[in-house]
PDB file of C-alpha atoms in Angstrom:
ATOM      1  CA  GLY A 251     -13.851   5.785   4.598  1.00  0.00           C
ATOM      2  CA  ILE A 252     -13.326   4.777   8.176  1.00  0.00           C
ATOM      3  CA  VAL A 253     -16.113   3.050  10.087  1.00  0.00           C
ATOM      4  CA  ALA A 254     -15.926   2.284  13.812  1.00  0.00           C
ATOM      5  CA  LEU A 255     -17.991  -0.516  15.330  1.00  0.00           C
ATOM      6  CA  ILE A 256     -18.571  -0.219  19.060  1.00  0.00           C
ATOM      7  CA  GLY A 257     -20.700  -2.094  21.552  1.00  0.00           C
ATOM      8  CA  HIS A 258     -20.630  -4.434  24.501  1.00  0.00           C
ATOM      9  CA  ASN A 259     -18.650  -7.662  24.417  1.00  0.00           C
ATOM     10  CA  GLY A 260     -20.682 -10.388  22.736  1.00  0.00           C
ATOM     11  CA  ALA A 261     -22.801  -7.979  20.683  1.00  0.00           C
ATOM     12  CA  GLY A 262     -21.575  -9.482  17.384  1.00  0.00           C
ATOM     13  CA  LYS A 263     -18.984  -6.976  16.157  1.00  0.00           C
ATOM     14  CA  SER A 264     -16.200  -9.493  15.540  1.00  0.00           C
ATOM     15  CA  THR A 265     -18.644 -12.024  14.105  1.00  0.00           C
ATOM     16  CA  LEU A 266     -19.876  -9.434  11.608  1.00  0.00           C
ATOM     17  CA  ALA A 267     -16.261  -8.659  10.679  1.00  0.00           C
ATOM     18  CA  ARG A 268     -15.476 -12.342  10.105  1.00  0.00           C
ATOM     19  CA  CYS A 269     -18.648 -12.684   7.992  1.00  0.00           C
ATOM     20  CA  LEU A 270     -17.690  -9.664   5.887  1.00  0.00           C
ATOM     21  CA  CYS A 271     -14.236 -11.131   5.298  1.00  0.00           C
ATOM     22  CA  GLY A 272     -15.584 -14.554   4.407  1.00  0.00           C
ATOM     23  CA  LEU A 273     -13.891 -16.149   7.403  1.00  0.00           C
ATOM     24  CA  GLU A 274     -17.119 -17.489   8.929  1.00  0.00           C
ATOM     25  CA  LYS A 275     -17.880 -20.772   7.217  1.00  0.00           C
ATOM     26  CA  TYR A 276     -21.585 -20.599   8.077  1.00  0.00           C
ATOM     27  CA  CYS A 277     -22.123 -17.033   6.876  1.00  0.00           C
ATOM     28  CA  ASP A 278     -23.023 -17.617   3.246  1.00  0.00           C
ATOM     29  CA  GLY A 279     -24.761 -14.320   2.517  1.00  0.00           C
ATOM     30  CA  VAL A 280     -23.808 -11.976  -0.281  1.00  0.00           C
ATOM     31  CA  VAL A 281     -22.122  -8.606   0.177  1.00  0.00           C
ATOM     32  CA  LYS A 282     -22.704  -5.846  -2.351  1.00  0.00           C
ATOM     33  CA  MET A 283     -19.961  -3.338  -3.043  1.00  0.00           C
ATOM     34  CA  ASN A 284     -19.954  -0.797  -5.858  1.00  0.00           C
ATOM     35  CA  GLY A 285     -22.922  -2.546  -7.463  1.00  0.00           C
ATOM     36  CA  LYS A 286     -21.245  -5.963  -7.559  1.00  0.00           C
ATOM     37  CA  GLN A 287     -22.146  -8.974  -5.417  1.00  0.00           C
ATOM     38  CA  TYR A 288     -19.499 -11.036  -3.626  1.00  0.00           C
ATOM     39  CA  ASN A 289     -19.987 -14.471  -2.121  1.00  0.00           C
ATOM     40  CA  ARG A 290     -18.021 -15.753   0.880  1.00  0.00           C
ATOM     41  CA  LYS A 291     -15.067 -17.083  -1.120  1.00  0.00           C
ATOM     42  CA  GLN A 292     -14.810 -13.913  -3.205  1.00  0.00           C
ATOM     43  CA  ARG A 293     -14.793 -11.797  -0.030  1.00  0.00           C
ATOM     44  CA  LEU A 294     -11.665 -13.597   1.152  1.00  0.00           C
ATOM     45  CA  ALA A 295      -9.802 -11.883  -1.692  1.00  0.00           C
ATOM     46  CA  LEU A 296     -11.243  -8.446  -0.856  1.00  0.00           C
ATOM     47  CA  CYS A 297     -10.570  -8.170   2.869  1.00  0.00           C
ATOM     48  CA  TYR A 298      -7.544  -8.023   5.088  1.00  0.00           C
ATOM     49  CA  MET A 299      -8.340  -8.524   8.765  1.00  0.00           C
ATOM     50  CA  VAL A 300      -6.118  -7.716  11.715  1.00  0.00           C
ATOM     51  CA  MET A 301      -7.468  -9.969  14.452  1.00  0.00           C
ATOM     52  CA  GLN A 302      -7.690  -9.067  18.113  1.00  0.00           C
ATOM     53  CA  ASP A 303      -5.109 -11.753  18.919  1.00  0.00           C
ATOM     54  CA  VAL A 304      -2.523 -11.276  16.184  1.00  0.00           C
ATOM     55  CA  ASN A 305      -0.639 -14.417  17.263  1.00  0.00           C
ATOM     56  CA  TYR A 306      -3.088 -16.371  15.080  1.00  0.00           C
ATOM     57  CA  GLN A 307      -1.845 -14.471  12.016  1.00  0.00           C
ATOM     58  CA  ILE A 308       1.892 -15.028  12.260  1.00  0.00           C
ATOM     59  CA  PHE A 309       3.168 -17.727   9.927  1.00  0.00           C
ATOM     60  CA  THR A 310       6.741 -17.079   8.833  1.00  0.00           C
ATOM     61  CA  GLU A 311      10.247 -16.995  10.268  1.00  0.00           C
ATOM     62  CA  SER A 312      10.952 -13.260   9.966  1.00  0.00           C
ATOM     63  CA  VAL A 313       9.213  -9.892   9.963  1.00  0.00           C
ATOM     64  CA  TRP A 314      10.379  -9.336   6.370  1.00  0.00           C
ATOM     65  CA  SER A 315       9.025 -12.654   5.113  1.00  0.00           C
ATOM     66  CA  GLU A 316       5.744 -11.996   6.960  1.00  0.00           C
ATOM     67  CA  ILE A 317       5.171  -8.668   5.198  1.00  0.00           C
ATOM     68  CA  SER A 318       6.315 -10.249   1.926  1.00  0.00           C
ATOM     69  CA  ILE A 319       3.249 -12.525   2.033  1.00  0.00           C
ATOM     70  CA  VAL A 320       1.058  -9.581   0.987  1.00  0.00           C
ATOM     71  CA  SER A 321       3.409  -7.460  -1.143  1.00  0.00           C
ATOM     72  CA  GLN A 322       6.415  -7.752  -3.411  1.00  0.00           C
ATOM     73  CA  ASP A 323       7.035  -3.967  -3.380  1.00  0.00           C
ATOM     74  CA  ASP A 324      10.283  -3.854  -1.380  1.00  0.00           C
ATOM     75  CA  ALA A 325      10.422  -0.050  -1.267  1.00  0.00           C
ATOM     76  CA  LYS A 326       6.906   0.210   0.145  1.00  0.00           C
ATOM     77  CA  LYS A 327       7.520  -2.580   2.664  1.00  0.00           C
ATOM     78  CA  GLU A 328      10.745  -0.916   3.824  1.00  0.00           C
ATOM     79  CA  ARG A 329       9.064   2.512   4.130  1.00  0.00           C
ATOM     80  CA  VAL A 330       6.113   1.182   6.130  1.00  0.00           C
ATOM     81  CA  LEU A 331       8.291  -0.919   8.447  1.00  0.00           C
ATOM     82  CA  LYS A 332      10.509   2.110   9.103  1.00  0.00           C
ATOM     83  CA  GLU A 333       7.535   4.359   9.777  1.00  0.00           C
ATOM     84  CA  LEU A 334       6.075   1.784  12.179  1.00  0.00           C
ATOM     85  CA  MET A 335       9.481   1.427  13.878  1.00  0.00           C
ATOM     86  CA  LEU A 336       9.882  -2.218  12.871  1.00  0.00           C
ATOM     87  CA  TYR A 337      12.539  -2.092  10.163  1.00  0.00           C
ATOM     88  CA  ASP A 338      15.360  -2.841  12.612  1.00  0.00           C
ATOM     89  CA  LYS A 339      13.471  -6.055  13.466  1.00  0.00           C
ATOM     90  CA  LYS A 340      13.028  -7.198   9.847  1.00  0.00           C
ATOM     91  CA  ASP A 341      15.195 -10.290  10.410  1.00  0.00           C
ATOM     92  CA  SER A 342      13.612 -11.171  13.763  1.00  0.00           C
ATOM     93  CA  HIS A 343      11.090 -13.943  14.223  1.00  0.00           C
ATOM     94  CA  PRO A 344       7.652 -12.303  14.549  1.00  0.00           C
ATOM     95  CA  GLN A 345       6.870 -14.340  17.674  1.00  0.00           C
ATOM     96  CA  SER A 346       9.859 -12.702  19.390  1.00  0.00           C
ATOM     97  CA  LEU A 347       8.228  -9.271  19.075  1.00  0.00           C
ATOM     98  CA  SER A 348       6.335  -7.579  21.895  1.00  0.00           C
ATOM     99  CA  GLY A 349       2.537  -7.481  21.749  1.00  0.00           C
ATOM    100  CA  GLY A 350       2.529  -3.904  20.452  1.00  0.00           C
ATOM    101  CA  GLU A 351       5.176  -4.722  17.828  1.00  0.00           C
ATOM    102  CA  LYS A 352       3.137  -7.693  16.604  1.00  0.00           C
ATOM    103  CA  GLN A 353       0.080  -5.436  16.386  1.00  0.00           C
ATOM    104  CA  ARG A 354       2.060  -2.877  14.370  1.00  0.00           C
ATOM    105  CA  LEU A 355       3.377  -5.642  12.095  1.00  0.00           C
ATOM    106  CA  MET A 356      -0.148  -6.773  11.260  1.00  0.00           C
ATOM    107  CA  ILE A 357      -1.140  -3.148  10.621  1.00  0.00           C
ATOM    108  CA  ALA A 358       1.894  -2.886   8.300  1.00  0.00           C
ATOM    109  CA  LEU A 359       0.626  -5.917   6.366  1.00  0.00           C
ATOM    110  CA  ALA A 360      -2.801  -4.296   6.048  1.00  0.00           C
ATOM    111  CA  ILE A 361      -1.198  -1.102   4.756  1.00  0.00           C
ATOM    112  CA  VAL A 362       0.909  -2.744   2.056  1.00  0.00           C
ATOM    113  CA  SER A 363      -1.750  -5.254   0.992  1.00  0.00           C
ATOM    114  CA  LEU A 364      -3.703  -4.486  -2.155  1.00  0.00           C
ATOM    115  CA  LYS A 365      -7.018  -5.493  -0.573  1.00  0.00           C
ATOM    116  CA  PRO A 366      -9.658  -2.737  -0.678  1.00  0.00           C
ATOM    117  CA  ILE A 367     -11.235  -3.546   2.703  1.00  0.00           C
ATOM    118  CA  VAL A 368      -9.231  -3.570   5.921  1.00  0.00           C
ATOM    119  CA  ILE A 369     -10.819  -4.669   9.186  1.00  0.00           C
ATOM    120  CA  LEU A 370      -9.016  -4.129  12.482  1.00  0.00           C
ATOM    121  CA  ASP A 371     -10.337  -5.812  15.627  1.00  0.00           C
ATOM    122  CA  GLU A 372      -9.154  -3.861  18.711  1.00  0.00           C
ATOM    123  CA  PRO A 373      -6.104  -2.400  16.924  1.00  0.00           C
ATOM    124  CA  THR A 374      -4.931  -0.277  19.857  1.00  0.00           C
ATOM    125  CA  SER A 375      -4.416  -3.140  22.308  1.00  0.00           C
ATOM    126  CA  GLY A 376      -0.768  -3.095  23.315  1.00  0.00           C
ATOM    127  CA  LEU A 377      -0.077   0.309  21.744  1.00  0.00           C
ATOM    128  CA  CYS A 378       1.130   3.416  23.559  1.00  0.00           C
ATOM    129  CA  LYS A 379      -0.366   6.853  22.826  1.00  0.00           C
ATOM    130  CA  GLY A 380       2.322   7.679  20.233  1.00  0.00           C
ATOM    131  CA  GLN A 381       1.824   4.388  18.399  1.00  0.00           C
ATOM    132  CA  MET A 382      -1.938   4.934  18.498  1.00  0.00           C
ATOM    133  CA  ALA A 383      -1.445   8.337  16.828  1.00  0.00           C
ATOM    134  CA  SER A 384       0.721   6.674  14.178  1.00  0.00           C
ATOM    135  CA  THR A 385      -1.977   4.043  13.614  1.00  0.00           C
ATOM    136  CA  VAL A 386      -4.601   6.770  13.142  1.00  0.00           C
ATOM    137  CA  LYS A 387      -2.323   8.395  10.553  1.00  0.00           C
ATOM    138  CA  TYR A 388      -2.080   5.116   8.655  1.00  0.00           C
ATOM    139  CA  LEU A 389      -5.815   4.508   8.780  1.00  0.00           C
ATOM    140  CA  GLN A 390      -6.318   7.985   7.291  1.00  0.00           C
ATOM    141  CA  LYS A 391      -3.720   7.148   4.628  1.00  0.00           C
ATOM    142  CA  MET A 392      -5.534   3.906   3.750  1.00  0.00           C
ATOM    143  CA  LYS A 393      -8.777   5.897   3.496  1.00  0.00           C
ATOM    144  CA  GLU A 394      -7.082   8.380   1.128  1.00  0.00           C
ATOM    145  CA  GLU A 395      -5.894   5.421  -0.997  1.00  0.00           C
ATOM    146  CA  GLY A 396      -9.541   4.419  -1.412  1.00  0.00           C
ATOM    147  CA  LYS A 397      -9.614   1.573   1.088  1.00  0.00           C
ATOM    148  CA  THR A 398     -12.577   0.996   3.354  1.00  0.00           C
ATOM    149  CA  VAL A 399     -11.346   0.706   6.935  1.00  0.00           C
ATOM    150  CA  ILE A 400     -13.540  -0.910   9.581  1.00  0.00           C
ATOM    151  CA  VAL A 401     -12.342  -0.645  13.174  1.00  0.00           C
ATOM    152  CA  ILE A 402     -13.796  -2.635  16.054  1.00  0.00           C
ATOM    153  CA  THR A 403     -12.821  -0.930  19.284  1.00  0.00           C
ATOM    154  CA  HIS A 404     -13.736   0.155  22.789  1.00  0.00           C
ATOM    155  CA  ASP A 405     -11.152   2.964  22.649  1.00  0.00           C
ATOM    156  CA  TYR A 406     -13.200   6.162  22.380  1.00  0.00           C
ATOM    157  CA  GLU A 407     -10.124   8.380  22.128  1.00  0.00           C
ATOM    158  CA  PHE A 408      -9.010   6.329  19.113  1.00  0.00           C
ATOM    159  CA  ILE A 409     -12.478   6.595  17.524  1.00  0.00           C
ATOM    160  CA  LYS A 410     -12.470  10.363  17.968  1.00  0.00           C
ATOM    161  CA  GLU A 411      -9.044  10.656  16.316  1.00  0.00           C
ATOM    162  CA  CYS A 412     -10.100   8.468  13.363  1.00  0.00           C
ATOM    163  CA  LYS A 413     -12.898  10.905  12.462  1.00  0.00           C
ATOM    164  CA  GLY A 414     -15.061   8.249  10.880  1.00  0.00           C
ATOM    165  CA  VAL A 415     -18.630   7.029  11.098  1.00  0.00           C
ATOM    166  CA  VAL A 416     -19.550   5.166  14.292  1.00  0.00           C
ATOM    167  CA  TYR A 417     -22.057   2.325  14.520  1.00  0.00           C
ATOM    168  CA  GLU A 418     -23.028   1.007  17.934  1.00  0.00           C
ATOM    169  CA  PHE A 419     -24.103  -2.607  18.389  1.00  0.00           C
ATOM    170  CA  LEU A 420     -26.775  -2.923  21.041  1.00  0.00           C
ATOM    171  CA  ASN A 421     -27.599  -6.018  23.047  1.00  0.00           C
ATOM    172  CA  THR A 422     -31.349  -6.346  22.768  1.00  0.00           C
ATOM    173  CA  ILE A 423     -31.733  -9.247  25.175  1.00  0.00           C
TER     174      ILE A 423
END
């Protein structure tokens, strides 16, 4: 399903997300899913994370080659890019996109990836209300496909639209 993580800055939401994905080198715990245990390296293959600053995730010379990193299904890639209003930019360098377009590109990669866990850190930054609604639709679609979607956000309107479970991180200092 969809899980929202909320809480004050510095409460550990993004750190937890990086640990779950296996991106934190010093987080060597084990995660259990469907009765199976996964170590840090195994979790790297299970999770796709859209970071708060998506500029750290752009590696290629075009939008099309970027989305091709996670999928070889051209029809699906084309459909998702069209639905996220990025298909006309498929030959553009991803760094030439606006902040909201980069955010949508990373969401497109999460959608077409085969990874069962998708984590989005502040996915509505740079998105207008219409694009936020489209993002909610895609999160629901990923949920229907059996993916677990974890959203870290401060956007309460977005959380309400996602209709998921909410966990609040509290600073206990």
